[in-house]
CSV table of N, CA and C in Angstrom, one decimal:
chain,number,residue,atom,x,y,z
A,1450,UNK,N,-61.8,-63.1,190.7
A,1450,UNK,CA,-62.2,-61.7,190.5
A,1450,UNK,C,-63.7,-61.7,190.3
A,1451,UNK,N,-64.4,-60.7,191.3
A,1451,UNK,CA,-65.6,-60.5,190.7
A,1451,UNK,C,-66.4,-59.2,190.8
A,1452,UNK,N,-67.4,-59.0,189.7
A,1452,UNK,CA,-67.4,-57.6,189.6
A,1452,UNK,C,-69.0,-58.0,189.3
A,1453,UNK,N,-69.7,-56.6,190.1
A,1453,UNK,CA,-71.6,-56.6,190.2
A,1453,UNK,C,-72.1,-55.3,189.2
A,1454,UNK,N,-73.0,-55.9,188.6
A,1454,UNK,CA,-73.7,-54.6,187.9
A,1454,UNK,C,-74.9,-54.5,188.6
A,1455,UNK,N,-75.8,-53.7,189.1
A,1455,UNK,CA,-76.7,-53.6,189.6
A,1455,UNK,C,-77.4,-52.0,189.1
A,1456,UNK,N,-78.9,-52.3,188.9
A,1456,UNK,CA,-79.5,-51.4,188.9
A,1456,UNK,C,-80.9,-51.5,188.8
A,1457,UNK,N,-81.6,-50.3,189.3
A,1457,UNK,CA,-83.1,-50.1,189.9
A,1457,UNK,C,-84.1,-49.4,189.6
A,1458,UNK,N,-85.0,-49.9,189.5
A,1458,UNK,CA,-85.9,-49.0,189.3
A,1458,UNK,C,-87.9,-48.8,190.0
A,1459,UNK,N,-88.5,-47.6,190.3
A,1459,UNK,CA,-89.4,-47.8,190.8
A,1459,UNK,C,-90.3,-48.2,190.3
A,1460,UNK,N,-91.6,-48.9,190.1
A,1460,UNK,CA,-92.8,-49.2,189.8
A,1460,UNK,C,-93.7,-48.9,190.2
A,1461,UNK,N,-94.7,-48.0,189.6
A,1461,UNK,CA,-96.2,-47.5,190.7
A,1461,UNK,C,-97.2,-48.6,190.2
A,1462,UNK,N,-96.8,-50.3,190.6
A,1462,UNK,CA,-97.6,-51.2,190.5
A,1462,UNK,C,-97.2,-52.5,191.4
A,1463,UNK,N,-98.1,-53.1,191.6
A,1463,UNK,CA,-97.8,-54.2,192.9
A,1463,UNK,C,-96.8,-55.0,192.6
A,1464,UNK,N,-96.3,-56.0,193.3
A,1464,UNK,CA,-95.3,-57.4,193.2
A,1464,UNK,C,-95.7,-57.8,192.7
A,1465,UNK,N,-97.4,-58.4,192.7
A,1465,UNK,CA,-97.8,-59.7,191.8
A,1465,UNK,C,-97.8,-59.0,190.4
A,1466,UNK,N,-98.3,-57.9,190.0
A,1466,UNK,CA,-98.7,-57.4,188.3
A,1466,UNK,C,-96.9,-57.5,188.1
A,1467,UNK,N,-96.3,-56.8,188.7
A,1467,UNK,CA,-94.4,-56.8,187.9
A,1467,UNK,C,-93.5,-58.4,188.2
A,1468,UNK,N,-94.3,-59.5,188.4
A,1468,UNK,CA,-94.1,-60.8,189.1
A,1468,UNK,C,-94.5,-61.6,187.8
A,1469,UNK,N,-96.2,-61.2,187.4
A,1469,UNK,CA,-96.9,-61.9,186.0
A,1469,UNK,C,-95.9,-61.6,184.9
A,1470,UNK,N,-95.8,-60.4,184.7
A,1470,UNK,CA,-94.7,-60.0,183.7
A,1470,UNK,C,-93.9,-60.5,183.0
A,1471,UNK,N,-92.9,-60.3,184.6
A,1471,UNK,CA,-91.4,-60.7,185.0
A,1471,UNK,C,-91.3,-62.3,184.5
A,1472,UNK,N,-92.7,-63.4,184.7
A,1472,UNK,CA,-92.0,-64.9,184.9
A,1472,UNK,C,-93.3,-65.6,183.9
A,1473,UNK,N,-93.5,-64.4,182.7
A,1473,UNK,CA,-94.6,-64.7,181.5
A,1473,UNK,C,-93.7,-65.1,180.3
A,1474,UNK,N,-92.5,-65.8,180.8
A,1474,UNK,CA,-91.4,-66.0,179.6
A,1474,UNK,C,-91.9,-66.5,178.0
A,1475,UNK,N,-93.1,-66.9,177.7
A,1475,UNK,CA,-93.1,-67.2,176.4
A,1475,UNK,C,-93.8,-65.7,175.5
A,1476,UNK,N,-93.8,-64.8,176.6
A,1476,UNK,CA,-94.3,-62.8,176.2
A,1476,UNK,C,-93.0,-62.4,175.5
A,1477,UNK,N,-91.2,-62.9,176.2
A,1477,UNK,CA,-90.9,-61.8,176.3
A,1477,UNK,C,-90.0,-61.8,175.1
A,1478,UNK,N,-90.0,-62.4,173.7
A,1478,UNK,CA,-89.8,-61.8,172.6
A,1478,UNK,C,-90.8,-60.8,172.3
A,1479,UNK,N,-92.1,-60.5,172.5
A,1479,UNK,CA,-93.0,-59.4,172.4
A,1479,UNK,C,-92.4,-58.2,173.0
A,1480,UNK,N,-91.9,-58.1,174.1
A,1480,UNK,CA,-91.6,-57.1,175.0
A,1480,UNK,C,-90.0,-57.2,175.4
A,1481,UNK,N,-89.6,-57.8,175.3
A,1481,UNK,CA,-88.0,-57.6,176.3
A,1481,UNK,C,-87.2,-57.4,174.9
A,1482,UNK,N,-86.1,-55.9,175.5
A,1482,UNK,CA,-85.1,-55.8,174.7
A,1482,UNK,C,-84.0,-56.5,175.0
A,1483,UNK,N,-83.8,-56.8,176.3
A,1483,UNK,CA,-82.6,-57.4,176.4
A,1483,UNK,C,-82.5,-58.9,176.8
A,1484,UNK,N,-83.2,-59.6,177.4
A,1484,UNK,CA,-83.6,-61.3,177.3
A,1484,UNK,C,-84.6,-61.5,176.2
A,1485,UNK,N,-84.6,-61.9,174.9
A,1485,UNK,CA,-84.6,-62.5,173.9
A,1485,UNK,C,-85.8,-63.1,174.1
A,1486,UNK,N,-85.3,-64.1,174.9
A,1486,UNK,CA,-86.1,-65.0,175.1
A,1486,UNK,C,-85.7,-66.4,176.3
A,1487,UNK,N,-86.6,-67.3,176.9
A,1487,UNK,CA,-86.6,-68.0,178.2
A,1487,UNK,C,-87.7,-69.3,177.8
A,1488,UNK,N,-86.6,-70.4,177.8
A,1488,UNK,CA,-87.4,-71.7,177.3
A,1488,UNK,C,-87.0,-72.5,177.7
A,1489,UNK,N,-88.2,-73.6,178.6
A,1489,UNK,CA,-88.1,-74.7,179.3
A,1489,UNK,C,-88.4,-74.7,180.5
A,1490,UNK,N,-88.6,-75.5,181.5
A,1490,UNK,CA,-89.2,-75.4,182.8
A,1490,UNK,C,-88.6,-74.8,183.7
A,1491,UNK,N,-89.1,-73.1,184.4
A,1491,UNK,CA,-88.0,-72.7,184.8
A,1491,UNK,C,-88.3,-73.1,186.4
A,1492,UNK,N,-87.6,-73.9,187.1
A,1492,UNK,CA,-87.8,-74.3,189.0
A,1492,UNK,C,-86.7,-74.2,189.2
A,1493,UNK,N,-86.2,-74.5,190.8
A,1493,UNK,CA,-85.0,-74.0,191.2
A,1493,UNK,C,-84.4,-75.4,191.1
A,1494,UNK,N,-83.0,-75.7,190.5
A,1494,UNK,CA,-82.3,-76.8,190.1
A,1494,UNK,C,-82.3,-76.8,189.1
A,1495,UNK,N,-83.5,-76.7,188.2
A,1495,UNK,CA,-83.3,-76.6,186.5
A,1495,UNK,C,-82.7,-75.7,185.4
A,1496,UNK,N,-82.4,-75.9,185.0
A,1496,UNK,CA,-81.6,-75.5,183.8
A,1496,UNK,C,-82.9,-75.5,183.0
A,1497,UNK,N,-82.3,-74.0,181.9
A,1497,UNK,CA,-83.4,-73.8,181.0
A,1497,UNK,C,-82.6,-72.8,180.1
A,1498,UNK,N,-82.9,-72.5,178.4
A,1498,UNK,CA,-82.2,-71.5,177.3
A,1498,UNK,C,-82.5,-70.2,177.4
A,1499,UNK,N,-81.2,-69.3,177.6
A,1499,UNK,CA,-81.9,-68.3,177.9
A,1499,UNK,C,-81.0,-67.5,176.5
A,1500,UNK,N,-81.6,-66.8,176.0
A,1500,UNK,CA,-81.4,-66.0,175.1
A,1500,UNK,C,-81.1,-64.6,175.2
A,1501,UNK,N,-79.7,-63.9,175.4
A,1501,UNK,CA,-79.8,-62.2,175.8
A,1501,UNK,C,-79.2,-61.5,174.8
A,1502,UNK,N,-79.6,-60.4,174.3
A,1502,UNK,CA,-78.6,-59.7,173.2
A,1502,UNK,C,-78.5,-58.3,174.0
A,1503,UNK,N,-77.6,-57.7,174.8
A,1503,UNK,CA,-77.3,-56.3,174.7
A,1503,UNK,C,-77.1,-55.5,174.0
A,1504,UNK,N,-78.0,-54.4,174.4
A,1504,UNK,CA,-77.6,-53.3,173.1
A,1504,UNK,C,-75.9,-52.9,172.9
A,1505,UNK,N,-76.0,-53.5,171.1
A,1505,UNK,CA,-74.3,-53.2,170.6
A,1505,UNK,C,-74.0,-54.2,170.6
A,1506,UNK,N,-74.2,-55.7,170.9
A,1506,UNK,CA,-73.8,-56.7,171.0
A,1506,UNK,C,-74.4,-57.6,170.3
A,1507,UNK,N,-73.8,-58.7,169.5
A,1507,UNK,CA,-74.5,-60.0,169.0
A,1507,UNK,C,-75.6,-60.7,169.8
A,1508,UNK,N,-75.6,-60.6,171.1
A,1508,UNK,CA,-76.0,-61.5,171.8
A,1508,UNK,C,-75.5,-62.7,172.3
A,1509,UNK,N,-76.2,-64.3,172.8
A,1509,UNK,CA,-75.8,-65.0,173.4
A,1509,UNK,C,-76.9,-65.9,173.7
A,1510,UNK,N,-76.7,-66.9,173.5
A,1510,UNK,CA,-77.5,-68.2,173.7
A,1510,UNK,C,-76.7,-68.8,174.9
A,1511,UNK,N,-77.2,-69.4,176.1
A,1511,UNK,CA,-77.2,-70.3,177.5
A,1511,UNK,C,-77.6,-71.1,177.9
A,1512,UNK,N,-77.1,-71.9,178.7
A,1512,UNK,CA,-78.1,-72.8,179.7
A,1512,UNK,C,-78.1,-72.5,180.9
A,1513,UNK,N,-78.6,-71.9,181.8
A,1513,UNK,CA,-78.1,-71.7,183.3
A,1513,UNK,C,-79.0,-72.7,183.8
A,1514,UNK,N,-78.6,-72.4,185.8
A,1514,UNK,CA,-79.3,-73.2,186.5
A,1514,UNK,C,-80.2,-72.1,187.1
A,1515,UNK,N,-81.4,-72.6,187.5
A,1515,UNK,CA,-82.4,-71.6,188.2
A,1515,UNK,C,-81.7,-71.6,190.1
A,1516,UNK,N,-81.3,-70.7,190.7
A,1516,UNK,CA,-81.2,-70.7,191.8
A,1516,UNK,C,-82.2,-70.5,192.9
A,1517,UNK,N,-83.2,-69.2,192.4
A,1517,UNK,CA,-84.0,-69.0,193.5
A,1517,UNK,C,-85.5,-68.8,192.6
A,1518,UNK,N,-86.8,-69.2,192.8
A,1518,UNK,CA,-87.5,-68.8,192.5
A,1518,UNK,C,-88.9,-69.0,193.4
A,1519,UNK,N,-88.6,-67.1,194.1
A,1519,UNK,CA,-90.0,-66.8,195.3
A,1519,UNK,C,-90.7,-66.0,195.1
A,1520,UNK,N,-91.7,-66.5,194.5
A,1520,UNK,CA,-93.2,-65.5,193.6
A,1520,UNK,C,-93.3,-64.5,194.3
A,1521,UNK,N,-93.2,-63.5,193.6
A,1521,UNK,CA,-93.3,-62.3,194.1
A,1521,UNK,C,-92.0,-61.6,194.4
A,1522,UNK,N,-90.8,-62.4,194.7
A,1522,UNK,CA,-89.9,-61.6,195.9
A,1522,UNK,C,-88.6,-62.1,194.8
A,1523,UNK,N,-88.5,-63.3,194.5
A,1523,UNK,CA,-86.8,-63.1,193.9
A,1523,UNK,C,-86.9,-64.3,193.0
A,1524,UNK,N,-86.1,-64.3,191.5
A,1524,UNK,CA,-86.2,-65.0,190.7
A,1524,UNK,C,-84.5,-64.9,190.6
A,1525,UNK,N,-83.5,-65.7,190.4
A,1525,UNK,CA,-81.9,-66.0,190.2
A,1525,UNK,C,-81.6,-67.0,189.6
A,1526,UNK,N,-80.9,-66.9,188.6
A,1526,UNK,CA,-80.0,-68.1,187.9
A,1526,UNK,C,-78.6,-68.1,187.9
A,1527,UNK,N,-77.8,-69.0,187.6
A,1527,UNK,CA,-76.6,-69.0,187.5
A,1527,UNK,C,-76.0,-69.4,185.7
A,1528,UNK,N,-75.2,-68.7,185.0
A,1528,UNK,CA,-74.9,-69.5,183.8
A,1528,UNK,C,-73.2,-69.2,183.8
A,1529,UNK,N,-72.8,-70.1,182.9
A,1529,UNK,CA,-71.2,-70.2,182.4
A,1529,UNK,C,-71.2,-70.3,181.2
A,1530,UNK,N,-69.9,-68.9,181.3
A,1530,UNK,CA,-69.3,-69.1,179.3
A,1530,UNK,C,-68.3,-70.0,179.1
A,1531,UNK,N,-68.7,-71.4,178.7
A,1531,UNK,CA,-68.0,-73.2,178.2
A,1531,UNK,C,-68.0,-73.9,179.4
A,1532,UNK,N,-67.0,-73.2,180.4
A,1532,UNK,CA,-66.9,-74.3,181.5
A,1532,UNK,C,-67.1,-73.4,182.9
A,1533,UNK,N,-67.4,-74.1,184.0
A,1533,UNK,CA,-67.6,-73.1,185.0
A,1533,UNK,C,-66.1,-72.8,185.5
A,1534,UNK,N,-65.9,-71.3,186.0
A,1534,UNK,CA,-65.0,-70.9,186.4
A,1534,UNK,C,-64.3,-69.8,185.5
A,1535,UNK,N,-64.5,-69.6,184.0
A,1535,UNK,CA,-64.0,-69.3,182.9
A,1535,UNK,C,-64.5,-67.6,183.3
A,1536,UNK,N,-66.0,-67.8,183.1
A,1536,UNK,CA,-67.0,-66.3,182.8
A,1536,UNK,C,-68.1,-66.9,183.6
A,1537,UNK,N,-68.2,-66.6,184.6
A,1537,UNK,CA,-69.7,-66.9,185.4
A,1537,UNK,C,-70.6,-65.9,185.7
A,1538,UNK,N,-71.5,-65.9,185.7
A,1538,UNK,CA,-72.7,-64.7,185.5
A,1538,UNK,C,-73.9,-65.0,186.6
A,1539,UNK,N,-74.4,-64.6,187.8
A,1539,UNK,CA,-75.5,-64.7,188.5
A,1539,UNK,C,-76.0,-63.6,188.5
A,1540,UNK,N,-77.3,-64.2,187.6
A,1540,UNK,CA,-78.3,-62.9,187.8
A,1540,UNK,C,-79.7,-62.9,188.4
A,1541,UNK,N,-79.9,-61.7,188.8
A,1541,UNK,CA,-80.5,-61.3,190.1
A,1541,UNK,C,-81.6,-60.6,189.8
A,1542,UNK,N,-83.3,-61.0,189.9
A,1542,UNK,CA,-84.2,-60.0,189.5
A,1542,UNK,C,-84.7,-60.5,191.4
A,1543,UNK,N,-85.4,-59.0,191.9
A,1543,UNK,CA,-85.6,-58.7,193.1
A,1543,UNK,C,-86.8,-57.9,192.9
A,1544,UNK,N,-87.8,-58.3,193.5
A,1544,UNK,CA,-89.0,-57.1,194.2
A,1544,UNK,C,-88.9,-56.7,195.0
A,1545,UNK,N,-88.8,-55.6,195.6
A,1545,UNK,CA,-89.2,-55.2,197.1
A,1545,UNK,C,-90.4,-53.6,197.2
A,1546,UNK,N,-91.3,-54.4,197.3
A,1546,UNK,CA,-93.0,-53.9,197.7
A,1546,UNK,C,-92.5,-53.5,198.7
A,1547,UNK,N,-92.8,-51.7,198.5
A,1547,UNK,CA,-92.6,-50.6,199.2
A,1547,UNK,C,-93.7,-50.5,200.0
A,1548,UNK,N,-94.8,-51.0,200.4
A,1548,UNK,CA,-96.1,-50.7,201.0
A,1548,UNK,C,-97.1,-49.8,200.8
A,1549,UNK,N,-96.8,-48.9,199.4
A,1549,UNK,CA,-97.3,-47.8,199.5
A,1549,UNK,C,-97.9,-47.7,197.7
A,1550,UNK,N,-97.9,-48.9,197.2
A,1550,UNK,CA,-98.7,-49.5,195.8
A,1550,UNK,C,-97.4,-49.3,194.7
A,1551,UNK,N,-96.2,-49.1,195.3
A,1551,UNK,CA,-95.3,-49.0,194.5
A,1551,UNK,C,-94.1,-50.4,194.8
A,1552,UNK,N,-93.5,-50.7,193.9
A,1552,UNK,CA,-92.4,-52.0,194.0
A,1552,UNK,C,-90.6,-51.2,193.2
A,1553,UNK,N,-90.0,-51.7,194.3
A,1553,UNK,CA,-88.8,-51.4,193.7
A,1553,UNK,C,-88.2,-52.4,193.2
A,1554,UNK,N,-87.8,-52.5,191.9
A,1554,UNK,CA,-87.8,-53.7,191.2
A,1554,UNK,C,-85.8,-53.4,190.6
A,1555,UNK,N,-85.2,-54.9,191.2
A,1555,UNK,CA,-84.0,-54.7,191.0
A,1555,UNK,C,-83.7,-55.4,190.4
A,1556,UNK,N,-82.4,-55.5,189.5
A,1556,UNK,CA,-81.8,-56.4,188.6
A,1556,UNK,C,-80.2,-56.1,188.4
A,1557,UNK,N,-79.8,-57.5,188.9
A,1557,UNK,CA,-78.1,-57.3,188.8
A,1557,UNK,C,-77.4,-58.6,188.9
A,1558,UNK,N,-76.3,-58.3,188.5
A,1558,UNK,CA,-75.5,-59.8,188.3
A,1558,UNK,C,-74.4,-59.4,188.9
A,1559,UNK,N,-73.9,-60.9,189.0
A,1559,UNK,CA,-72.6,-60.8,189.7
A,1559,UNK,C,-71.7,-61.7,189.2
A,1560,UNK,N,-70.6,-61.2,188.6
A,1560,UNK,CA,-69.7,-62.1,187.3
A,1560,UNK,C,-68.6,-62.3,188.3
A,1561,UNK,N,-68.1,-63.8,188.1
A,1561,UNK,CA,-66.8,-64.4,188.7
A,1561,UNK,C,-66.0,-64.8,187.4
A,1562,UNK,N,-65.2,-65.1,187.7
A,1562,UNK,CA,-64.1,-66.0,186.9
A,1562,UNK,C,-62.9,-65.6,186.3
A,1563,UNK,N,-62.0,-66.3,185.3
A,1563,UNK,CA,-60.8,-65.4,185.3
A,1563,UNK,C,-60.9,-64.6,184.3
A,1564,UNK,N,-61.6,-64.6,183.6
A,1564,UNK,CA,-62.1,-64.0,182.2
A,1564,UNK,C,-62.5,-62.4,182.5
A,1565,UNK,N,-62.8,-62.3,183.7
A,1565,UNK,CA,-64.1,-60.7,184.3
A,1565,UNK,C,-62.8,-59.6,183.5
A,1566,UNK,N,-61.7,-59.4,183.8
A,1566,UNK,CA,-61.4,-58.5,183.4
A,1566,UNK,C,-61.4,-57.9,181.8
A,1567,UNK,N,-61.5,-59.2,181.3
A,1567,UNK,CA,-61.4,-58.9,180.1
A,1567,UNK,C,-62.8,-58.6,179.0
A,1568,UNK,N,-63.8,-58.7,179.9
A,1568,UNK,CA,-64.9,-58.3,179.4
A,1568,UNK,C,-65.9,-57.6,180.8
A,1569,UNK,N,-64.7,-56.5,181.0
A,1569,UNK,CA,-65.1,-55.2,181.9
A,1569,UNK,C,-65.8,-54.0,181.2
A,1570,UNK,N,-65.3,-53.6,180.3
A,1570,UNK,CA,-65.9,-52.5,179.4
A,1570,UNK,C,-67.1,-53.1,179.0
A,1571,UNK,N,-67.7,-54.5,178.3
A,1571,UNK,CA,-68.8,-54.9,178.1
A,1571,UNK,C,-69.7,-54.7,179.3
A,1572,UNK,N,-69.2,-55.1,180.2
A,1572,UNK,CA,-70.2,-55.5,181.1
A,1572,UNK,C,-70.6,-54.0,181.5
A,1573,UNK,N,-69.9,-53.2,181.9
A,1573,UNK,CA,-69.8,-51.6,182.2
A,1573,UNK,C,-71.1,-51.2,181.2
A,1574,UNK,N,-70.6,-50.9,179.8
A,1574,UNK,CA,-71.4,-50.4,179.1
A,1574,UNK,C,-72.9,-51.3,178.4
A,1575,UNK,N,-72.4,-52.0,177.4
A,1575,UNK,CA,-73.5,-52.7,177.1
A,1575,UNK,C,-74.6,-53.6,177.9
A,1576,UNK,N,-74.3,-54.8,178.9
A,1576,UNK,CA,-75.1,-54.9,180.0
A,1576,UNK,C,-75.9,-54.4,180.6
A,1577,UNK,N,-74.9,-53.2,181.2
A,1577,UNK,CA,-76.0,-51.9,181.9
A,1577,UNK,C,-77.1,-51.5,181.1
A,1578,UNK,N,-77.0,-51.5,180.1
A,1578,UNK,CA,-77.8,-50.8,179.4
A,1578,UNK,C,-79.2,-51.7,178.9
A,1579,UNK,N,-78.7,-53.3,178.8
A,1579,UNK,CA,-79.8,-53.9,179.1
A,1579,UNK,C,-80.7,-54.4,179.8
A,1580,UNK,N,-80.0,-54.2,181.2
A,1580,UNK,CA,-80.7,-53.9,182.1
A,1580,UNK,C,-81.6,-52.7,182.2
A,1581,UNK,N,-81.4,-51.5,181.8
A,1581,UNK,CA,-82.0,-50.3,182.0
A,1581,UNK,C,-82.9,-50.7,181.1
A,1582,UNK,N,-82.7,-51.1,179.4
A,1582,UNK,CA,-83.9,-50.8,178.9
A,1582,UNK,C,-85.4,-51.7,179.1
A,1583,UNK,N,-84.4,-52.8,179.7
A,1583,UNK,CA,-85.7,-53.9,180.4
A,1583,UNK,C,-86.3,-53.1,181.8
A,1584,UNK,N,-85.7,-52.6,182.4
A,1584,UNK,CA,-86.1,-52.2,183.9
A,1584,UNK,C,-87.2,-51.4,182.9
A,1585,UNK,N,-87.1,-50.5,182.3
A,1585,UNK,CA,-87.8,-49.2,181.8
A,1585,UNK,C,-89.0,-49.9,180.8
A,1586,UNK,N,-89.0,-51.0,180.2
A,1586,UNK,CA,-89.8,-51.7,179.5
A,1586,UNK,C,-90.8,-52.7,181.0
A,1587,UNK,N,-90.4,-53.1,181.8
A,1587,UNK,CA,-91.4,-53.3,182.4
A,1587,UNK,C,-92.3,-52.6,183.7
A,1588,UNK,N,-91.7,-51.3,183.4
A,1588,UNK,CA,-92.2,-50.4,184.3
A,1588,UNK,C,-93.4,-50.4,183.6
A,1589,UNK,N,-93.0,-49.9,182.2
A,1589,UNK,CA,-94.0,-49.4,181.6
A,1589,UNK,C,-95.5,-50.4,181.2
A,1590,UNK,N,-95.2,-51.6,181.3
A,1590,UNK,CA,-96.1,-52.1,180.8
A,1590,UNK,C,-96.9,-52.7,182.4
A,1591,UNK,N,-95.8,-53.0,183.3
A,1591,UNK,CA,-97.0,-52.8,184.7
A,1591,UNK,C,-97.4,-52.0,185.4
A,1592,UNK,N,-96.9,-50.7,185.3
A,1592,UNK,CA,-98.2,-49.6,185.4
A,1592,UNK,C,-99.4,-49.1,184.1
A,1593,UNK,N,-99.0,-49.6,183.0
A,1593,UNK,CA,-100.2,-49.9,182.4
A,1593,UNK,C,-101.2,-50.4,183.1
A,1594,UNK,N,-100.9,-51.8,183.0
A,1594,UNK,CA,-101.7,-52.8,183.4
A,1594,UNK,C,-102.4,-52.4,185.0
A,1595,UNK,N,-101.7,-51.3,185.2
A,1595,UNK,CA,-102.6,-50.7,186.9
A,1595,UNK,C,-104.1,-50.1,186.4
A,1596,UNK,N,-103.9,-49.2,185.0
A,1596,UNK,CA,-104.6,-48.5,184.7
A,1596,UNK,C,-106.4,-49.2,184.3
């Protein structure tokens, strides 16, 4: 079974300023509501702690593996809740530099395993919503940073 949460948002600032941001992981207890926090070497193969609390929720401590990371264009990990197969989670941050000094900046995951149904309502409500308030928190701080 698997189910995607996806969602978007525009930026009236380049790929590289929402890129610095995006992969300034020892900032984002200063600024991120919903990843906590990101510690250890992040390259593609490595595993690194990633820290997320959705709004309404305890949170969650991880190890995932880094899958893609192309400056500027796409950063992806993969993590599992105990064992893989159980609750699997790939998440997806995406630029796409509209040409026109604006970036559409995406972020979404895509949950496998046999567990998905039973933390449907979570994922629906609380997730989304961490995604939103991060999308909306780093809009704001890289069109600052245009000013």
């Amino acid at each position: 079974m698997a189910r995607e949460i996806k969602t978007e948002i525009l930026i009236h600032a380049s790929s590289p300023s929402i890129w610095s941001i995006l992969t300034n992981f020892s900032d984002y207890p200063n600024w991120n509501p919903f990843i906590k926090s990101i510690e250890g070497e992040v390259a593609v193969g490595n595993t690194f702690t990633a820290r997320i609390q959705p709004p309404g929720s305890k949170g969650m401590t991880f190890k995932p593996r880094v899958l893609t990371f192309e400056t500027e264009k796409r950063f992806s990990w993969k993590g599992h809740l105990l064992i893989n197969g159980l609750f699997d989670g790939e998440h997806i941050f995406e630029l796409d530099d509209q040409g026109n000094g604006t970036t559409l900046f995406i972020q979404r995951e895509v949950f496998t395993g046999i567990l998905v149904p039973i933390f449907d309502r979570m994922m629906r409500e609380n997730t989304i919503k961490g995604f939103e308030a991060m999308n909306e928190k780093i809009k704001e701080l890289a069109e600052a940073s245009q000013h």
